[in-house]
Structure formats: structure tokens, C-alpha cells
Amino acid sequence: MLQIADKKFSSRLFTGTGKFSSSSLMKEALLASESELVTVALKRVDVEDTQDDILRHLQHERINLLPNTSGVRTAKEAVFAAQLSREALETNWVKLEIHPDPKYLLPDPLETLNAAEELVKLGFVVMPYIHADPVLCKRLEEVGVQSVMPLGAPIGSNKGLKTQDFLEIIIDQSNVPVIVDAGIGAPSHAAFAMELGADAVLVNTAIAVSQHPVEMAKAFKMAVTAGRMAYEAKLAPVVHKKAEASSPLTSFLN
Amino acid sequence: MRNFKSVFDTYNWDKTLESIFVKTEHDVLRALGNSKHDLEDFKALISPAAKPYLEQMAQLSRQLTKKRFGNTIQMYSPMYLSNECQNICTYCGFSMTNKIPRRTLTDAEILKEVAYIKSKGYDHILLVTGEANKIVGVDYINNALQLIRSQFANITIEVQPLLQDEYELLIESGLYAVLVYQETYHRDEYKKHHPKGKKSNFDFRLDTPDRLGKAGIHKIGLGTLFGLEDWRADSFFTALHLKYLQKTYWKTKYSISFPRLRPHSGGLEPKVEMTDPDLVQLICAFRLLDEDVELSISTRESEIFRNNIVNLGITSISAESKTNPGGYAVAPESLEQFEISDERPTEEITEMLKAQGLDVVWKDWSNNWG
Ligand code: SF4
């Protein structure tokens, strides 16, 4: 079981709510994914209105909401947005996203670190979305975030784990769960991330814009389970080294 | 905050040992084939089942070392500042109960020793003392650091475990690295070998690398003294400690040393023998576990062993060491902590290294960086 802060998750597939053709299809797909943590963009919901179309479709005992700060450009805006969502949605969990760049939506590392520090002090469970930067991950861990969410490839690109080498370092070093976010475009990408030892993946576009989101959500569910299982069972090594007859390096021992 | 003790306490010595001994050839082959190695692979690589695969381990270890460190080897020189000690350690010539003449170097004597060491080309120095807080406490060590800091690029100490703020003070004075060996991770055996003195506090010693990490030290050296207990279990716990520290104090570098029990004036016979092939196996296993960790070998080892091990994973080496205070220039005849094995002069060692295609590195840090 994956644990983040005080919550345990039996599913390691986290999902997003953007880009679906309708809220009802979104709900159907999310339920099919069996995801227990679903991120929702604060900018898209009317937090004052409990009957907001998206929020209404997310009301389900299995679904925990993870509000994200997508749309903010500075630490100050992020802290403000998080406080707003805590009040309105009654959760102190926040996916911290700060991207000043509207084109590629690349996260700003400095603002993110500052905001994370502030939000932790304010009692939030902070899950920052960041570039796959191992040093930044350690710095965030030090300020007390509860997980890190490095990107696999540019957001929405569906390109898979372009940052694999850095993700491996992050997974190797991290003391908090590592959730690969952004870039995962196919169940095989998700399975691969899990095989590498990621604690969870977050998938949105790949499900939402597929021809059959509900089927795709199931496919991702299975891929994440398979990848995790493979990781725990330990993959077979790629090459077997056989004994060699001559011992140039160790013959001095005889 | 988490500390290593909370991790360590979840392990049981006997079960750990057993989990190493049950490793099979299959586990070893799997570990050899993996591109990255976890602690279970490490167990397989140090297990008896890996013995037939020593040559392959050596080949891989050499490759990885060359990939990360290139064809270089770092030189350092130990310098004993004092043989005063208020501990009883069954394996050490400086142990309080040994009736030997005690000596602590004065400033003038330190400078005289330093002049000799510098004349041999060394720029990295390791300062060693026993544990006698009144005579060689933090103030003494701090004074020594300030006295010599301008002459060395890199200063390491191997002294009694200190408190976090004491380490912070020494880092201010130019300290680069601290070596602190657990001696053995076997609690009960540890107690037997350290019946009296501050060193008998197992937990305080175990917690030392955590204090160093919190103090922000550049480098921490770990290790155990082989011969006190089963080397496989002790090495596993060293690896566990290393992995924990790397994750927690990620700005710090790490090194591992491999001291085997040597004759001294107390005369403790090793309880568990560690053979040359065992030591080669262990060094290679550490390299496979971690490409970046520095691996160090001292003059405790024999000529032939050292000539060969420098190509199998070792990255730093000492030469011509004296293990007595003033041993280089002040009082060459005073009593040593232990007998060294490779007595060749520095020049001969560097020639040997160069003949093997290694670049001898004297300076790999600048003390001016703080
Ligand atoms: S090992 Fe260190 S603490 Fe123990 S007796 Fe020797 S000098 Fe003293």
C-alpha cells in the first residue's frame, strides 16, 4: 500500500479531470480507473458552488480530491490559491503547480520551492509538480513536502519517460513517494514508470482524449498494477554473465 | 527527525547473517546481470555463493571504477597526534590499560611532522588521536586544524565521536571529512570489545554520522574493523548505513575503509578471519553497490595485495604511514597503534601506481572553499 501523509492508497494510479468531453464521461472513466486520488484544477471549478458540475461528479467515497494550483505564476499566488481551496473543498492537500510559461507549462523551480516551504508551514500536505530535477527533489523533501511529482515529458505531450535517467536518480534518492506526472501517454509508459520503482503515476490527457476513455482508464489501471507487481517481483537482469576461465585480475589470490 | 538507529533497530543480526548465507548462485547471477544493485544484490555478492564469480565481480568493479573515477588514485597520509586514550578497546595498542609511554604532539612537533609529510608531496592529511577529552578534546583538535589548514588542501580527522556543534566548529576551521568506524554493528560483541570508557556507548557511536550529516560535513568515512565479528553481516550493516546516509544527507560524500585486525601491543587474535579473497570480494561488492563511493585501503595490507587491489575498485591509498605520534620526524621509535604491513616509501608506491597506468592525485580539493 502506498502511504502519503496519513492516507493509504491501494491504487497507484492517480488521475486528472481535465480535457474530458463531458463531466459524466469523466466520472465514468475515473471510476473505471479505480483511482483514489484525483486532481482537479482550482481554476476550472467554482469553489463557492458545491453543485459545480465537476465537483458534483467527483463526489464518491473512493475519490479523494487533490486540488491543483494550475494557472498560478508565483509562489504568492499559489499560497493564496491553496488557502482558498482548503476552505472551500475542506482538504489540506494540494498539488502545487506553478508555471509562469503559458506555452509549455513548465514548472518554475524557485517559486515552487518557496511556495512549498510556506505551505508546509501552513499545515498543507504539499505535492509539488516539478521538472525531473533530483536536487530540487531533495530540497523540497527538506522543506517537508509529502511527495514529489516530477514530469516524464512535457505536459500533454504523451511522449513517455523522456526524463528516465533523472527519474531513476530521484527514485533512488527519495525519502518521500515519487509520483511521475506529465508525459505518460500510454499504459506501457505507466507500467515502465512503475517498473522503475515510481510509487505512483498521474495520468490525465492519455485517458481523457483517447477514443474510449473508460476502456483506456481500465488499461491504465492494469498497466500500473502490472508494473508495480513486476517491480516488487524484481525484474530479471538483462544479461547473464557467465563464469570465465581466465582470471587476469584475481590470479594474485592463488 | 529520523536517525539511523531507528532503521538499524528493525534488523536482527542473526537473521541478517542467515539471509546472506542462503543466497544462491542464481541470486549472484541475477545481481551480476543487473545494471543497478540494491542491498539484496549486495548480500548475494558478499555471500559464499559469489565466491566462484570473483573474477567477474573484479572485472565489473574495475569497469565501474574507471567509468566514475578514471585512471586516478588519491594519495593521503595519516598523522597521529596523540596516543593518549581513556578507552579500553581490546584490539588497540593505545588502550588505556596498556602500559605504554603516552605522548601528545605540541604545536612545534605537529609542524615538524607536517614538514616531513609535505616534503613527500601529500596534500591530503588524516589526523588521528585516541579518545582523551581532557588532553585531546575539541580544543586541541581545533588548534591543530588551524595550525595546519593553510598547508593542506584537504584535512580529515579520525578521533572520538563529537557533538554536532563541535563538528560545526571544526568545519569552520577547515575540516573536510571525518572517519568514524562502528568497529562492529553487533551490539553485544561491541560491548565486549569496548568494556570501558565513552566508546562503550554503542548508540552514541552509531549516531555519529547523523550528527556529522546535520553539521554539514563534506565527507563521512564508514567502516568496521574486520576480525571482531562476521565480516559479511558487519559489511551489510555498513552498506545499510551508507544507503541511509546518502538518502538523508545527500550533499555529503561517503567513503568506505576496510581495516583488518592487525598485530599490536595488546595482541587480540581475530575471532573471525577475513581472507584476501574475502576482502577482494567485499571491495568489489561495494563498488557494484555504489559507483560513486570512495573506497580506501591503508598500509595495513600487504605489498602484493595493495599492488593488485588498486586496480579493482580502490580510489584512495596511503603510503609509508606511521601509526605513532611523531612517527615521521619527531619520535620515530615511539610505540605504534598497530603494525603496518606495506612499508614501502611513498616514492616506491607512486612508481608502482604509475606503472599500472594510474594517475597519482595529490590534491583533489581546495581548503579555501570553506
Ligand atoms: S581504538 Fe581508539 S578509542 Fe580504542 S583504545 Fe585505540 S585509540 Fe583508544
PDB file of C-alpha atoms in Angstrom, chain B residues 140-305:
ATOM      1  CA  TYR B 140      43.194  20.509  20.834  1.00  0.00           C
ATOM      2  CA  ILE B 141      41.852  19.267  17.519  1.00  0.00           C
ATOM      3  CA  ASN B 142      40.610  22.707  16.577  1.00  0.00           C
ATOM      4  CA  ASN B 143      44.002  24.180  17.344  1.00  0.00           C
ATOM      5  CA  ALA B 144      45.724  21.545  15.225  1.00  0.00           C
ATOM      6  CA  LEU B 145      43.393  22.269  12.321  1.00  0.00           C
ATOM      7  CA  GLN B 146      44.049  25.966  12.454  1.00  0.00           C
ATOM      8  CA  LEU B 147      47.752  25.362  12.747  1.00  0.00           C
ATOM      9  CA  ILE B 148      47.981  23.308   9.583  1.00  0.00           C
ATOM     10  CA  ARG B 149      45.000  24.329   7.471  1.00  0.00           C
ATOM     11  CA  SER B 150      46.973  26.590   5.194  1.00  0.00           C
ATOM     12  CA  GLN B 151      49.327  23.757   4.333  1.00  0.00           C
ATOM     13  CA  PHE B 152      46.819  21.161   3.186  1.00  0.00           C
ATOM     14  CA  ALA B 153      44.097  21.112   0.558  1.00  0.00           C
ATOM     15  CA  ASN B 154      42.090  18.576   2.479  1.00  0.00           C
ATOM     16  CA  ILE B 155      42.064  17.683   6.161  1.00  0.00           C
ATOM     17  CA  THR B 156      40.304  14.624   7.545  1.00  0.00           C
ATOM     18  CA  ILE B 157      40.104  13.500  11.167  1.00  0.00           C
ATOM     19  CA  GLU B 158      39.691  10.157  12.840  1.00  0.00           C
ATOM     20  CA  VAL B 159      39.083  10.969  16.505  1.00  0.00           C
ATOM     21  CA  GLN B 160      36.482  10.373  19.206  1.00  0.00           C
ATOM     22  CA  PRO B 161      32.849  10.954  18.197  1.00  0.00           C
ATOM     23  CA  LEU B 162      31.871  14.570  18.837  1.00  0.00           C
ATOM     24  CA  LEU B 163      28.682  16.584  19.140  1.00  0.00           C
ATOM     25  CA  GLN B 164      27.067  18.352  16.212  1.00  0.00           C
ATOM     26  CA  ASP B 165      28.124  21.846  17.277  1.00  0.00           C
ATOM     27  CA  GLU B 166      31.661  20.634  17.849  1.00  0.00           C
ATOM     28  CA  TYR B 167      31.764  19.321  14.297  1.00  0.00           C
ATOM     29  CA  GLU B 168      30.377  22.635  13.082  1.00  0.00           C
ATOM     30  CA  LEU B 169      33.207  24.431  14.838  1.00  0.00           C
ATOM     31  CA  LEU B 170      35.819  22.172  13.263  1.00  0.00           C
ATOM     32  CA  ILE B 171      34.280  22.565   9.800  1.00  0.00           C
ATOM     33  CA  GLU B 172      34.664  26.328  10.280  1.00  0.00           C
ATOM     34  CA  SER B 173      38.326  25.680  10.989  1.00  0.00           C
ATOM     35  CA  GLY B 174      38.802  23.874   7.713  1.00  0.00           C
ATOM     36  CA  LEU B 175      37.783  20.298   8.432  1.00  0.00           C
ATOM     37  CA  TYR B 176      36.765  18.430   5.290  1.00  0.00           C
ATOM     38  CA  ALA B 177      35.993  14.873   6.319  1.00  0.00           C
ATOM     39  CA  VAL B 178      35.541  12.632   9.332  1.00  0.00           C
ATOM     40  CA  LEU B 179      36.157   8.915   9.523  1.00  0.00           C
ATOM     41  CA  VAL B 180      34.150   7.094  12.142  1.00  0.00           C
ATOM     42  CA  TYR B 181      34.104   3.335  12.087  1.00  0.00           C
ATOM     43  CA  GLN B 182      31.478   1.452  14.001  1.00  0.00           C
ATOM     44  CA  GLU B 183      34.095  -1.312  14.620  1.00  0.00           C
ATOM     45  CA  THR B 184      31.246  -3.832  14.729  1.00  0.00           C
ATOM     46  CA  TYR B 185      27.473  -3.486  14.367  1.00  0.00           C
ATOM     47  CA  HIS B 186      26.993  -6.457  16.685  1.00  0.00           C
ATOM     48  CA  ARG B 187      25.723  -4.828  19.875  1.00  0.00           C
ATOM     49  CA  ASP B 188      26.842  -7.488  22.356  1.00  0.00           C
ATOM     50  CA  GLU B 189      30.216  -8.093  20.758  1.00  0.00           C
ATOM     51  CA  TYR B 190      30.744  -4.345  20.608  1.00  0.00           C
ATOM     52  CA  LYS B 191      30.241  -4.201  24.332  1.00  0.00           C
ATOM     53  CA  LYS B 192      32.775  -6.975  24.889  1.00  0.00           C
ATOM     54  CA  HIS B 193      35.435  -5.162  22.916  1.00  0.00           C
ATOM     55  CA  HIS B 194      34.673  -1.775  24.478  1.00  0.00           C
ATOM     56  CA  PRO B 195      34.055  -2.557  28.131  1.00  0.00           C
ATOM     57  CA  LYS B 196      35.044   0.851  29.496  1.00  0.00           C
ATOM     58  CA  GLY B 197      35.195   4.485  28.543  1.00  0.00           C
ATOM     59  CA  LYS B 198      32.987   6.661  26.378  1.00  0.00           C
ATOM     60  CA  LYS B 199      33.447   4.390  23.432  1.00  0.00           C
ATOM     61  CA  SER B 200      31.425   1.690  25.148  1.00  0.00           C
ATOM     62  CA  ASN B 201      28.297   3.652  24.236  1.00  0.00           C
ATOM     63  CA  PHE B 202      27.271   1.805  21.054  1.00  0.00           C
ATOM     64  CA  ASP B 203      24.362   4.118  20.249  1.00  0.00           C
ATOM     65  CA  PHE B 204      26.353   7.304  20.585  1.00  0.00           C
ATOM     66  CA  ARG B 205      28.824   5.970  18.068  1.00  0.00           C
ATOM     67  CA  LEU B 206      26.078   4.712  15.769  1.00  0.00           C
ATOM     68  CA  ASP B 207      24.536   8.174  15.791  1.00  0.00           C
ATOM     69  CA  THR B 208      27.799   9.956  14.910  1.00  0.00           C
ATOM     70  CA  PRO B 209      27.340  10.011  11.118  1.00  0.00           C
ATOM     71  CA  ASP B 210      23.888  11.518  11.667  1.00  0.00           C
ATOM     72  CA  ARG B 211      25.421  14.287  13.755  1.00  0.00           C
ATOM     73  CA  LEU B 212      28.037  14.813  11.066  1.00  0.00           C
ATOM     74  CA  GLY B 213      25.405  14.936   8.368  1.00  0.00           C
ATOM     75  CA  LYS B 214      23.432  17.516  10.298  1.00  0.00           C
ATOM     76  CA  ALA B 215      26.590  19.549  10.816  1.00  0.00           C
ATOM     77  CA  GLY B 216      27.004  19.651   7.044  1.00  0.00           C
ATOM     78  CA  ILE B 217      30.333  17.870   6.736  1.00  0.00           C
ATOM     79  CA  HIS B 218      31.684  17.378   3.215  1.00  0.00           C
ATOM     80  CA  LYS B 219      32.576  13.729   3.593  1.00  0.00           C
ATOM     81  CA  ILE B 220      31.959  10.873   6.018  1.00  0.00           C
ATOM     82  CA  GLY B 221      34.024   7.706   6.077  1.00  0.00           C
ATOM     83  CA  LEU B 222      32.428   4.492   7.309  1.00  0.00           C
ATOM     84  CA  GLY B 223      33.762   1.043   8.031  1.00  0.00           C
ATOM     85  CA  THR B 224      34.106  -1.753  10.519  1.00  0.00           C
ATOM     86  CA  LEU B 225      37.126  -3.487  11.950  1.00  0.00           C
ATOM     87  CA  PHE B 226      37.249  -6.901  10.333  1.00  0.00           C
ATOM     88  CA  GLY B 227      38.051  -9.668  12.733  1.00  0.00           C
ATOM     89  CA  LEU B 228      35.763  -8.730  15.600  1.00  0.00           C
ATOM     90  CA  GLU B 229      32.640 -10.322  14.172  1.00  0.00           C
ATOM     91  CA  ASP B 230      31.344 -11.904  10.989  1.00  0.00           C
ATOM     92  CA  TRP B 231      32.568  -9.616   8.203  1.00  0.00           C
ATOM     93  CA  ARG B 232      29.570 -10.308   5.989  1.00  0.00           C
ATOM     94  CA  ALA B 233      26.955  -9.123   8.470  1.00  0.00           C
ATOM     95  CA  ASP B 234      29.117  -6.179   9.520  1.00  0.00           C
ATOM     96  CA  SER B 235      29.549  -5.176   5.883  1.00  0.00           C
ATOM     97  CA  PHE B 236      25.845  -5.454   5.230  1.00  0.00           C
ATOM     98  CA  PHE B 237      25.153  -3.058   8.096  1.00  0.00           C
ATOM     99  CA  THR B 238      27.838  -0.707   6.780  1.00  0.00           C
ATOM    100  CA  ALA B 239      26.080  -0.768   3.398  1.00  0.00           C
ATOM    101  CA  LEU B 240      22.732  -0.174   5.064  1.00  0.00           C
ATOM    102  CA  HIS B 241      24.231   2.748   6.958  1.00  0.00           C
ATOM    103  CA  LEU B 242      25.739   4.134   3.762  1.00  0.00           C
ATOM    104  CA  LYS B 243      22.452   3.950   1.861  1.00  0.00           C
ATOM    105  CA  TYR B 244      20.539   5.570   4.690  1.00  0.00           C
ATOM    106  CA  LEU B 245      23.054   8.412   4.963  1.00  0.00           C
ATOM    107  CA  GLN B 246      23.190   9.025   1.232  1.00  0.00           C
ATOM    108  CA  LYS B 247      19.445   9.473   1.138  1.00  0.00           C
ATOM    109  CA  THR B 248      19.317  11.653   4.209  1.00  0.00           C
ATOM    110  CA  TYR B 249      22.459  13.795   3.952  1.00  0.00           C
ATOM    111  CA  TRP B 250      22.573  13.965   0.207  1.00  0.00           C
ATOM    112  CA  LYS B 251      25.069  16.783  -0.029  1.00  0.00           C
ATOM    113  CA  THR B 252      27.716  14.731   1.755  1.00  0.00           C
ATOM    114  CA  LYS B 253      30.199  12.393   0.079  1.00  0.00           C
ATOM    115  CA  TYR B 254      30.987   8.999   1.502  1.00  0.00           C
ATOM    116  CA  SER B 255      33.930   6.675   1.693  1.00  0.00           C
ATOM    117  CA  ILE B 256      34.395   3.161   2.979  1.00  0.00           C
ATOM    118  CA  SER B 257      37.545   1.743   4.532  1.00  0.00           C
ATOM    119  CA  PHE B 258      38.403  -1.881   5.085  1.00  0.00           C
ATOM    120  CA  PRO B 259      40.657  -2.251   8.126  1.00  0.00           C
ATOM    121  CA  ARG B 260      41.538  -5.797   9.101  1.00  0.00           C
ATOM    122  CA  LEU B 261      42.710  -6.501  12.612  1.00  0.00           C
ATOM    123  CA  ARG B 262      46.487  -6.114  12.795  1.00  0.00           C
ATOM    124  CA  PRO B 263      49.006  -7.127  15.423  1.00  0.00           C
ATOM    125  CA  HIS B 264      49.566  -4.550  18.175  1.00  0.00           C
ATOM    126  CA  SER B 265      50.856  -4.482  21.697  1.00  0.00           C
ATOM    127  CA  GLY B 266      47.581  -5.872  23.134  1.00  0.00           C
ATOM    128  CA  GLY B 267      47.632  -8.901  20.849  1.00  0.00           C
ATOM    129  CA  LEU B 268      43.960  -9.726  20.159  1.00  0.00           C
ATOM    130  CA  GLU B 269      43.566 -12.590  17.746  1.00  0.00           C
ATOM    131  CA  PRO B 270      40.804 -12.134  15.159  1.00  0.00           C
ATOM    132  CA  LYS B 271      37.670 -14.036  16.113  1.00  0.00           C
ATOM    133  CA  VAL B 272      36.634 -14.287  12.513  1.00  0.00           C
ATOM    134  CA  GLU B 273      39.214 -14.478   9.818  1.00  0.00           C
ATOM    135  CA  MET B 274      38.833 -12.429   6.712  1.00  0.00           C
ATOM    136  CA  THR B 275      40.986 -13.817   3.911  1.00  0.00           C
ATOM    137  CA  ASP B 276      42.427 -11.897   0.976  1.00  0.00           C
ATOM    138  CA  PRO B 277      39.796 -13.298  -1.424  1.00  0.00           C
ATOM    139  CA  ASP B 278      37.100 -12.289   1.085  1.00  0.00           C
ATOM    140  CA  LEU B 279      38.377  -8.739   1.124  1.00  0.00           C
ATOM    141  CA  VAL B 280      38.574  -8.563  -2.674  1.00  0.00           C
ATOM    142  CA  GLN B 281      35.013  -9.858  -2.848  1.00  0.00           C
ATOM    143  CA  LEU B 282      33.826  -7.222  -0.413  1.00  0.00           C
ATOM    144  CA  ILE B 283      35.578  -4.324  -2.122  1.00  0.00           C
ATOM    145  CA  CYS B 284      34.095  -5.337  -5.468  1.00  0.00           C
ATOM    146  CA  ALA B 285      30.652  -5.778  -3.905  1.00  0.00           C
ATOM    147  CA  PHE B 286      30.793  -2.238  -2.523  1.00  0.00           C
ATOM    148  CA  ARG B 287      31.771  -0.877  -5.907  1.00  0.00           C
ATOM    149  CA  LEU B 288      28.898  -2.720  -7.559  1.00  0.00           C
ATOM    150  CA  LEU B 289      26.515  -1.414  -4.904  1.00  0.00           C
ATOM    151  CA  ASP B 290      27.643   2.149  -5.397  1.00  0.00           C
ATOM    152  CA  GLU B 291      29.566   3.619  -8.297  1.00  0.00           C
ATOM    153  CA  ASP B 292      30.357   6.856  -6.508  1.00  0.00           C
ATOM    154  CA  VAL B 293      31.516   5.820  -3.080  1.00  0.00           C
ATOM    155  CA  GLU B 294      35.218   6.268  -2.418  1.00  0.00           C
ATOM    156  CA  LEU B 295      36.989   3.106  -1.339  1.00  0.00           C
ATOM    157  CA  SER B 296      40.154   3.381   0.643  1.00  0.00           C
ATOM    158  CA  ILE B 297      42.926   0.979   1.550  1.00  0.00           C
ATOM    159  CA  SER B 298      45.650   1.592   4.110  1.00  0.00           C
ATOM    160  CA  THR B 299      49.119   0.267   4.732  1.00  0.00           C
ATOM    161  CA  ARG B 300      47.669  -2.418   6.967  1.00  0.00           C
ATOM    162  CA  GLU B 301      47.563  -4.529   3.831  1.00  0.00           C
ATOM    163  CA  SER B 302      50.494  -6.319   2.234  1.00  0.00           C
ATOM    164  CA  GLU B 303      52.507  -5.143  -0.769  1.00  0.00           C
ATOM    165  CA  ILE B 304      51.174  -7.764  -3.104  1.00  0.00           C
ATOM    166  CA  PHE B 305      47.609  -7.195  -2.031  1.00  0.00           C
TER     167      PHE B 305
END
